mmCIF file of C-alpha atoms in Angstrom:
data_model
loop_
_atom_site.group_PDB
_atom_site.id
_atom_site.type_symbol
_atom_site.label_atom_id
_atom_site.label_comp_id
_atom_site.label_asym_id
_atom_site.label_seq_id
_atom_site.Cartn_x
_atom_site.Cartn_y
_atom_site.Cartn_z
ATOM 1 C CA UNK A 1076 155.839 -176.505 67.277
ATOM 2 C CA UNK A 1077 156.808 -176.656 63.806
ATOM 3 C CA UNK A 1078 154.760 -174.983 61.195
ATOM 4 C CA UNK A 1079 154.270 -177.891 58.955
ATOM 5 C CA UNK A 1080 154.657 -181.165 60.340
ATOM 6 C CA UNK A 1081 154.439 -184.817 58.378
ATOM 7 C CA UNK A 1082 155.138 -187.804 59.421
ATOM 8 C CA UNK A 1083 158.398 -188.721 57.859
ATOM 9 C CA UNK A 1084 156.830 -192.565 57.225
ATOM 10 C CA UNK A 1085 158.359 -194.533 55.099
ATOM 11 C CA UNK A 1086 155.058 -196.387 54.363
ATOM 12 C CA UNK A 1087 155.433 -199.144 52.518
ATOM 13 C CA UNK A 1088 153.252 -200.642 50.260
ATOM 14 C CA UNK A 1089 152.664 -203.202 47.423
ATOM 15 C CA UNK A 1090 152.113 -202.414 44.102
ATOM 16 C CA UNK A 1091 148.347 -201.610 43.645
ATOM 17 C CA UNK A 1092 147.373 -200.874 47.154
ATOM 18 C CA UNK A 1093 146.342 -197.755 48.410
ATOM 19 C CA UNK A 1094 148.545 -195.265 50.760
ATOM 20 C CA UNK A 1095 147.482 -192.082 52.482
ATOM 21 C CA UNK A 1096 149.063 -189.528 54.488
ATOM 22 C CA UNK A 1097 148.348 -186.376 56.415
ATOM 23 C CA UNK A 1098 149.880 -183.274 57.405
ATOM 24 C CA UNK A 1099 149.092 -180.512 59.892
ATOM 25 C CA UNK A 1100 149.734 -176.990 60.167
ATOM 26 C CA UNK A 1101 149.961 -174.381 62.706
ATOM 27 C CA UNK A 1102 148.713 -171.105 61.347
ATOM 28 C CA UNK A 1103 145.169 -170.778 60.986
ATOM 29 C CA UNK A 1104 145.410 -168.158 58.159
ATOM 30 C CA UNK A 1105 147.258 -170.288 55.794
ATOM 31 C CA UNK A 1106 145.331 -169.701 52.265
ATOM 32 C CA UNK A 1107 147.328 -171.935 50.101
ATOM 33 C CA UNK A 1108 148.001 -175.744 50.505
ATOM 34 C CA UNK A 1109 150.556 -178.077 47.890
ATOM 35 C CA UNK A 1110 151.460 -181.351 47.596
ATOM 36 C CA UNK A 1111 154.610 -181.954 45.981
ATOM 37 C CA UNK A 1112 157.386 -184.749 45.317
ATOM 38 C CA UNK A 1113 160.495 -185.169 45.676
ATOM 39 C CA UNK A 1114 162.718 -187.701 44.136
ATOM 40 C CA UNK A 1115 166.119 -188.591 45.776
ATOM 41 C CA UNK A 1116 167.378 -185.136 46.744
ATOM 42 C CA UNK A 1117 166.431 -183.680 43.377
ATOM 43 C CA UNK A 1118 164.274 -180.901 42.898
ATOM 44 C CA UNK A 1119 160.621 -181.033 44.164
ATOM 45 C CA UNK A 1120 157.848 -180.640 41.510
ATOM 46 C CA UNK A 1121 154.469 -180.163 42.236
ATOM 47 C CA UNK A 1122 151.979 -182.830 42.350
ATOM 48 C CA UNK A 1123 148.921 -180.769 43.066
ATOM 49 C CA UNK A 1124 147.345 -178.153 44.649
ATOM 50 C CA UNK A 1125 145.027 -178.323 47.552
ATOM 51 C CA UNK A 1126 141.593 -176.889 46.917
ATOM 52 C CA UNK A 1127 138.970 -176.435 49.737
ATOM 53 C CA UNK A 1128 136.316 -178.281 47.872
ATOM 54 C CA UNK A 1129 138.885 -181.473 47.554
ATOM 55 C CA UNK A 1130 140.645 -182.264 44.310
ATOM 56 C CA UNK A 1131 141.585 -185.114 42.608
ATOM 57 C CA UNK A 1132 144.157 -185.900 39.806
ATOM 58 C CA UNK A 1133 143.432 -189.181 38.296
ATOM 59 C CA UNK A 1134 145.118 -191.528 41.307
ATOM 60 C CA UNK A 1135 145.659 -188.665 43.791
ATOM 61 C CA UNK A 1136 143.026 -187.371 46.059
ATOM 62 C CA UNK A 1137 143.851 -184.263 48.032
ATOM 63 C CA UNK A 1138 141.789 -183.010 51.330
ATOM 64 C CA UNK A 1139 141.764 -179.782 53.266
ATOM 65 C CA UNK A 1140 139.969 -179.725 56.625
ATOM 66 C CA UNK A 1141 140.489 -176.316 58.044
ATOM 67 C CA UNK A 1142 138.662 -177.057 60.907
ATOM 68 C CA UNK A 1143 141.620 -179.165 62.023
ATOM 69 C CA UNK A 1144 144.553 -177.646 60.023
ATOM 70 C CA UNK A 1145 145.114 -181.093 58.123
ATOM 71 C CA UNK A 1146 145.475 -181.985 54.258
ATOM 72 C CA UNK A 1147 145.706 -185.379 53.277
ATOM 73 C CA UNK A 1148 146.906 -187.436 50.177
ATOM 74 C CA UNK A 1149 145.532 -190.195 48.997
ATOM 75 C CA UNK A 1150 147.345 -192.064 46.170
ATOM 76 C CA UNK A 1151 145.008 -195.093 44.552
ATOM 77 C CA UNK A 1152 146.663 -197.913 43.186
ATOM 78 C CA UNK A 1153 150.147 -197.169 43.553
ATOM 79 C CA UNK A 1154 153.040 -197.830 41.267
ATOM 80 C CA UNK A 1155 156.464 -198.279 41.578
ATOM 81 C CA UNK A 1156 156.987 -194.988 39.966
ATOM 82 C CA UNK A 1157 155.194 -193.509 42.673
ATOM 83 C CA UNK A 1158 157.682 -194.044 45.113
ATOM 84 C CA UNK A 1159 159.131 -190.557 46.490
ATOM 85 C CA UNK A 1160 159.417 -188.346 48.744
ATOM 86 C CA UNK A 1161 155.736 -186.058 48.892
ATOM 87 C CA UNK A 1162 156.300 -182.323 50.968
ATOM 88 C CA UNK A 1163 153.531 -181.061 52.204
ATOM 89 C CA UNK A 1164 153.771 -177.083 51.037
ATOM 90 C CA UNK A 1165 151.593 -173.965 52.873
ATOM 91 C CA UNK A 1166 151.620 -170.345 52.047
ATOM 92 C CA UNK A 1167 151.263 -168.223 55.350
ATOM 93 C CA UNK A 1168 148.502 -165.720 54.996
ATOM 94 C CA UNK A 1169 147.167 -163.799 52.147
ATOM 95 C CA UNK A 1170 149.880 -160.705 53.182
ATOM 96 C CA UNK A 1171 152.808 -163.110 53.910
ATOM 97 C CA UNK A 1172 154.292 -164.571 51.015
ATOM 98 C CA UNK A 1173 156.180 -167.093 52.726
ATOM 99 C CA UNK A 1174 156.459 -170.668 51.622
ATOM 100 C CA UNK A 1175 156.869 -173.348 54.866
ATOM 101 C CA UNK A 1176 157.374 -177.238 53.784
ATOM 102 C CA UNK A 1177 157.258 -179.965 55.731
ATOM 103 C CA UNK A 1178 160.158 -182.572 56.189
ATOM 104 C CA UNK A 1179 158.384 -185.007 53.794
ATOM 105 C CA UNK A 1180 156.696 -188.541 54.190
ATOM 106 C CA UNK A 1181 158.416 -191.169 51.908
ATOM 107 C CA UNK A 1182 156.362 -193.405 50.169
ATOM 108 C CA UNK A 1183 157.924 -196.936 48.623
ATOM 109 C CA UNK A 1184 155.911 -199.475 46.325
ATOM 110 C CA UNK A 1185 157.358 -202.626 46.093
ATOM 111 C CA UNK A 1186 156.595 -204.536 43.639
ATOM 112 C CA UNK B 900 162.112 -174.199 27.300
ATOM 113 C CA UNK B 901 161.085 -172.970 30.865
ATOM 114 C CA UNK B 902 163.538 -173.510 33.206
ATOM 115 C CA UNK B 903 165.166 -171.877 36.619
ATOM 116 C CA UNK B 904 169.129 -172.854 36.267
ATOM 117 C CA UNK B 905 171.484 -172.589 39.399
ATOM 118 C CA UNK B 906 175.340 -172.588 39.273
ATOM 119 C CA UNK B 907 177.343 -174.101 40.454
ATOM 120 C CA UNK B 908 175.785 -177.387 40.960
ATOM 121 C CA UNK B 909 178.610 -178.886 43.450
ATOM 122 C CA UNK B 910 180.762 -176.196 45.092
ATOM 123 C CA UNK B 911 183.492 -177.441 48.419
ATOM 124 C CA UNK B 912 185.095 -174.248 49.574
ATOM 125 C CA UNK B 913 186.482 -173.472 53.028
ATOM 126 C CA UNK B 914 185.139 -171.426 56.249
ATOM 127 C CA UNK B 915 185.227 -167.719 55.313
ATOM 128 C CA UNK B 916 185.585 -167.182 51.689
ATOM 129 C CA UNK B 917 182.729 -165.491 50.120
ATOM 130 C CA UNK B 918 181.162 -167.396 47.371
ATOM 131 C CA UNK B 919 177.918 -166.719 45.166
ATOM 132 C CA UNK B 920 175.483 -169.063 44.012
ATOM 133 C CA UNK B 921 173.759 -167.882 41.008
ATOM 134 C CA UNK B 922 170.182 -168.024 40.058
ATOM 135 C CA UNK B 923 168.227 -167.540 36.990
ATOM 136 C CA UNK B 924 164.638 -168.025 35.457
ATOM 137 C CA UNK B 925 163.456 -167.637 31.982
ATOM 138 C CA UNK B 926 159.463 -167.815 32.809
ATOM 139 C CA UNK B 927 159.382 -163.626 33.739
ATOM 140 C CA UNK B 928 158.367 -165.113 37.087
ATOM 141 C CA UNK B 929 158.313 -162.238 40.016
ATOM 142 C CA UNK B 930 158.655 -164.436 42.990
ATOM 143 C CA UNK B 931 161.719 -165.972 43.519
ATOM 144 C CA UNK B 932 162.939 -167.571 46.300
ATOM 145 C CA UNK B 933 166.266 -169.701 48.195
ATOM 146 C CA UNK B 934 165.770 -172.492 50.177
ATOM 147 C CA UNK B 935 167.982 -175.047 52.016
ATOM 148 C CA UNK B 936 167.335 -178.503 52.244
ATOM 149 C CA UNK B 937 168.937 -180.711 55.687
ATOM 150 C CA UNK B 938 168.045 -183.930 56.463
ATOM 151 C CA UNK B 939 165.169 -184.243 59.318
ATOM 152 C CA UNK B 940 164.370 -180.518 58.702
ATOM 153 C CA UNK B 941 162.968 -180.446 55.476
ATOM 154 C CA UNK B 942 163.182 -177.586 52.676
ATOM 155 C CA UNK B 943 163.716 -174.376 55.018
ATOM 156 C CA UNK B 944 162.997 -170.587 53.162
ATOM 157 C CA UNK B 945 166.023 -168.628 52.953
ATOM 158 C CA UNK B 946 165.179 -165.266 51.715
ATOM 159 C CA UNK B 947 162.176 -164.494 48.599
ATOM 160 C CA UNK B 948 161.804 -161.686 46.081
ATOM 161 C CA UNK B 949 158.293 -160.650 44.879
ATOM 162 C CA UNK B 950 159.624 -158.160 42.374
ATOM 163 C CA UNK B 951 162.689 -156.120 41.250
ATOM 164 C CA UNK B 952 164.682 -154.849 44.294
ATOM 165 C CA UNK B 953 162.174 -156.435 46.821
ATOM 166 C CA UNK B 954 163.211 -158.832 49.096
ATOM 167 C CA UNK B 955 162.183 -160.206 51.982
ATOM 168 C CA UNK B 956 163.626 -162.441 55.105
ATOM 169 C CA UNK B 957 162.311 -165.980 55.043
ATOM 170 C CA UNK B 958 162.590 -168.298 57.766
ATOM 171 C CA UNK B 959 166.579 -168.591 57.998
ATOM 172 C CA UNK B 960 168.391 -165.378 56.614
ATOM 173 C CA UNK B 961 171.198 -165.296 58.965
ATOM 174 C CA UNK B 962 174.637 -165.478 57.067
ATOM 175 C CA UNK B 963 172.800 -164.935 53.473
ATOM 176 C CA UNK B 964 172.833 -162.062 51.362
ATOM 177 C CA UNK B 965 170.550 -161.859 48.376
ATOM 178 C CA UNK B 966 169.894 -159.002 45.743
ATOM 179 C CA UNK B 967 167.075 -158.682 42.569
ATOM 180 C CA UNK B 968 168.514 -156.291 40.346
ATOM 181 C CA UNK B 969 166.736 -157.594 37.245
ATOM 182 C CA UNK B 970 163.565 -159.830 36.943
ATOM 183 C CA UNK B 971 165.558 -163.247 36.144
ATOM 184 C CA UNK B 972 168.284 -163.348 38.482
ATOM 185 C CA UNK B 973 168.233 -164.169 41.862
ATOM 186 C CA UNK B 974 171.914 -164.704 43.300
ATOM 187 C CA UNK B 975 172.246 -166.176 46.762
ATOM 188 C CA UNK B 976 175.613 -164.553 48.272
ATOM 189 C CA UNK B 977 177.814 -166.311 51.533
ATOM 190 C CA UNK B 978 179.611 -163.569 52.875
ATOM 191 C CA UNK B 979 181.468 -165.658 55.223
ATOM 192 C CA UNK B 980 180.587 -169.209 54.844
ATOM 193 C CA UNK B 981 180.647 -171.450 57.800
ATOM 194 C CA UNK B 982 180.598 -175.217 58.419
ATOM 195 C CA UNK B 983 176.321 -175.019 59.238
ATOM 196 C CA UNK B 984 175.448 -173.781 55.602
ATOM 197 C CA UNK B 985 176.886 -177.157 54.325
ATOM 198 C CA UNK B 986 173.403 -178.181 52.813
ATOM 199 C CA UNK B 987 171.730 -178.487 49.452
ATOM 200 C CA UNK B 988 170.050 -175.686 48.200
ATOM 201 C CA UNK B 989 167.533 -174.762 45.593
ATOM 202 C CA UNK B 990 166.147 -171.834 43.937
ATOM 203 C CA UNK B 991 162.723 -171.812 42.615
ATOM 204 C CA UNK B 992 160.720 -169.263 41.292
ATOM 205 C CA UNK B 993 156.868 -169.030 40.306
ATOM 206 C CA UNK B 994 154.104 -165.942 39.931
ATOM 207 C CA UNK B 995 153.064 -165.582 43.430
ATOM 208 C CA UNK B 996 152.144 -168.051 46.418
ATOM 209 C CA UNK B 997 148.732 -168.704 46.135
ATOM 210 C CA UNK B 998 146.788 -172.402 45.356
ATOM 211 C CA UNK B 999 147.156 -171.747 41.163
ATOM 212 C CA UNK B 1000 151.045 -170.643 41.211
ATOM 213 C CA UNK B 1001 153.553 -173.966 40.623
ATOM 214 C CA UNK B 1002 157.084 -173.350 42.411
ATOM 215 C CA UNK B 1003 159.476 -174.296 39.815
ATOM 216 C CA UNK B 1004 162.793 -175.475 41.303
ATOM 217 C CA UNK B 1005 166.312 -175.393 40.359
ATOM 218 C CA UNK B 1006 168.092 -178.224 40.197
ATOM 219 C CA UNK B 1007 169.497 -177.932 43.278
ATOM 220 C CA UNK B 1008 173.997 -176.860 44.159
ATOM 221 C CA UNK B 1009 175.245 -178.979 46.743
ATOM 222 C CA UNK B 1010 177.503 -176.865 49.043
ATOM 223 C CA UNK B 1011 179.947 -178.096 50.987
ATOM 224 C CA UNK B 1012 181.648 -175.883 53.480
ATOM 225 C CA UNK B 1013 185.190 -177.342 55.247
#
């Protein structure tokens, strides 16, 4: 079983609507959870962090539920700009500093 | 301006001839790491440095070499490159791994070995 696993989508959605994706992970002493994106094989940047209250970044909503090794993303009222590739990113344990990423789910807004 | 550079940024070379992909960060980041990128498999660690002449295996060392002789550089060296490291890789480097530390890529050297 892979250590981070996404589905690779794509979803596609209209301009406005809302999208939202998961992604699971295998080791149950992972302490740090990312969201980034990825834009056409460049380099990934991060979108946001993963806290365990929740977080949100104006139209992105991020969820951790430990209790079944999931985060989510939630993007509200999506524009074309937010089309992309978004990795799913999880640091192993607090004595591993090892980075795993998941394959990716791409996300296109038509307009 | 804060940057991690990588060079080259397209390299084709042939099976066995050792090549070296450079790596370098001006943030006085500790961690620095190598990933490669395939298709289906998602960004895949390499090797990662936490500090000065302390590295570390990640989750696909074989037929890598790295070394962190100073803070800012982090070279990635192919010994013997083979057709299978063809791939895209990036260097990124950040303070540590936990939820408040932002990886900060490279832009990414597309390698092509023939």
């Amino acid at each position: 079983r892979k250590e981070v696993e996404q589905d690779p989508g794509p979803f596609n959605v209209p301009e406005g609507a809302t999208v939202a994706f998961n992604c699971t992970y295998s080791n149950s002493a992972s302490q740090s959870f990312f969201w980034y994106r990825q834009d056409c094989r460049k380099e990934p940047k991060l979108l946001m962090s993963v806290y365990s209250s929740g977080n949100e970044d104006g139209r992105f909503t991020a969820q951790l539920n430990r209790a079944s090794q999931y985060i989510s993303l939630l993007i509200r009222d999506s524009k074309l700009s937010d089309s992309a590739t978004y990795l799913c990113v999880v640091s192993r344990s607090s004595n591993d500093y090892k980075l795993s990423f998941g394959a990716g789910t791409t996300v296109t807004v038509r307009a | 301006e804060a940057q991690v550079t990588q060079n080259p940024r397209y390299l084709i070379t042939v099976t066995g001839k050792k090549l070296t992909v450079t790596c370098s960060q001006n943030m006085n980041h500790e961690y620095m790491s190598w990933y490669r990128q395939d298709p289906g498999l998602g960004l895949r660690q390499i090797y990662y440095s936490m500090n000065v002449e302390v590295t570390d295996k990640g989750d696909v060392p074989e037929g890598y070499k790295v070394s962190r002789k100073e803070k800012r550089n982090f070279p990635l060296i192919l010994e013997s490159p083979s057709p299978n490291q063809t791939s895209l890789y990036f260097c990124a480097s950040s303070w540590g791994t936990s939820e408040t530390d932002t990886q900060y890529f490279g832009p990414g050297t597309r390698l092509t070995v023939l």
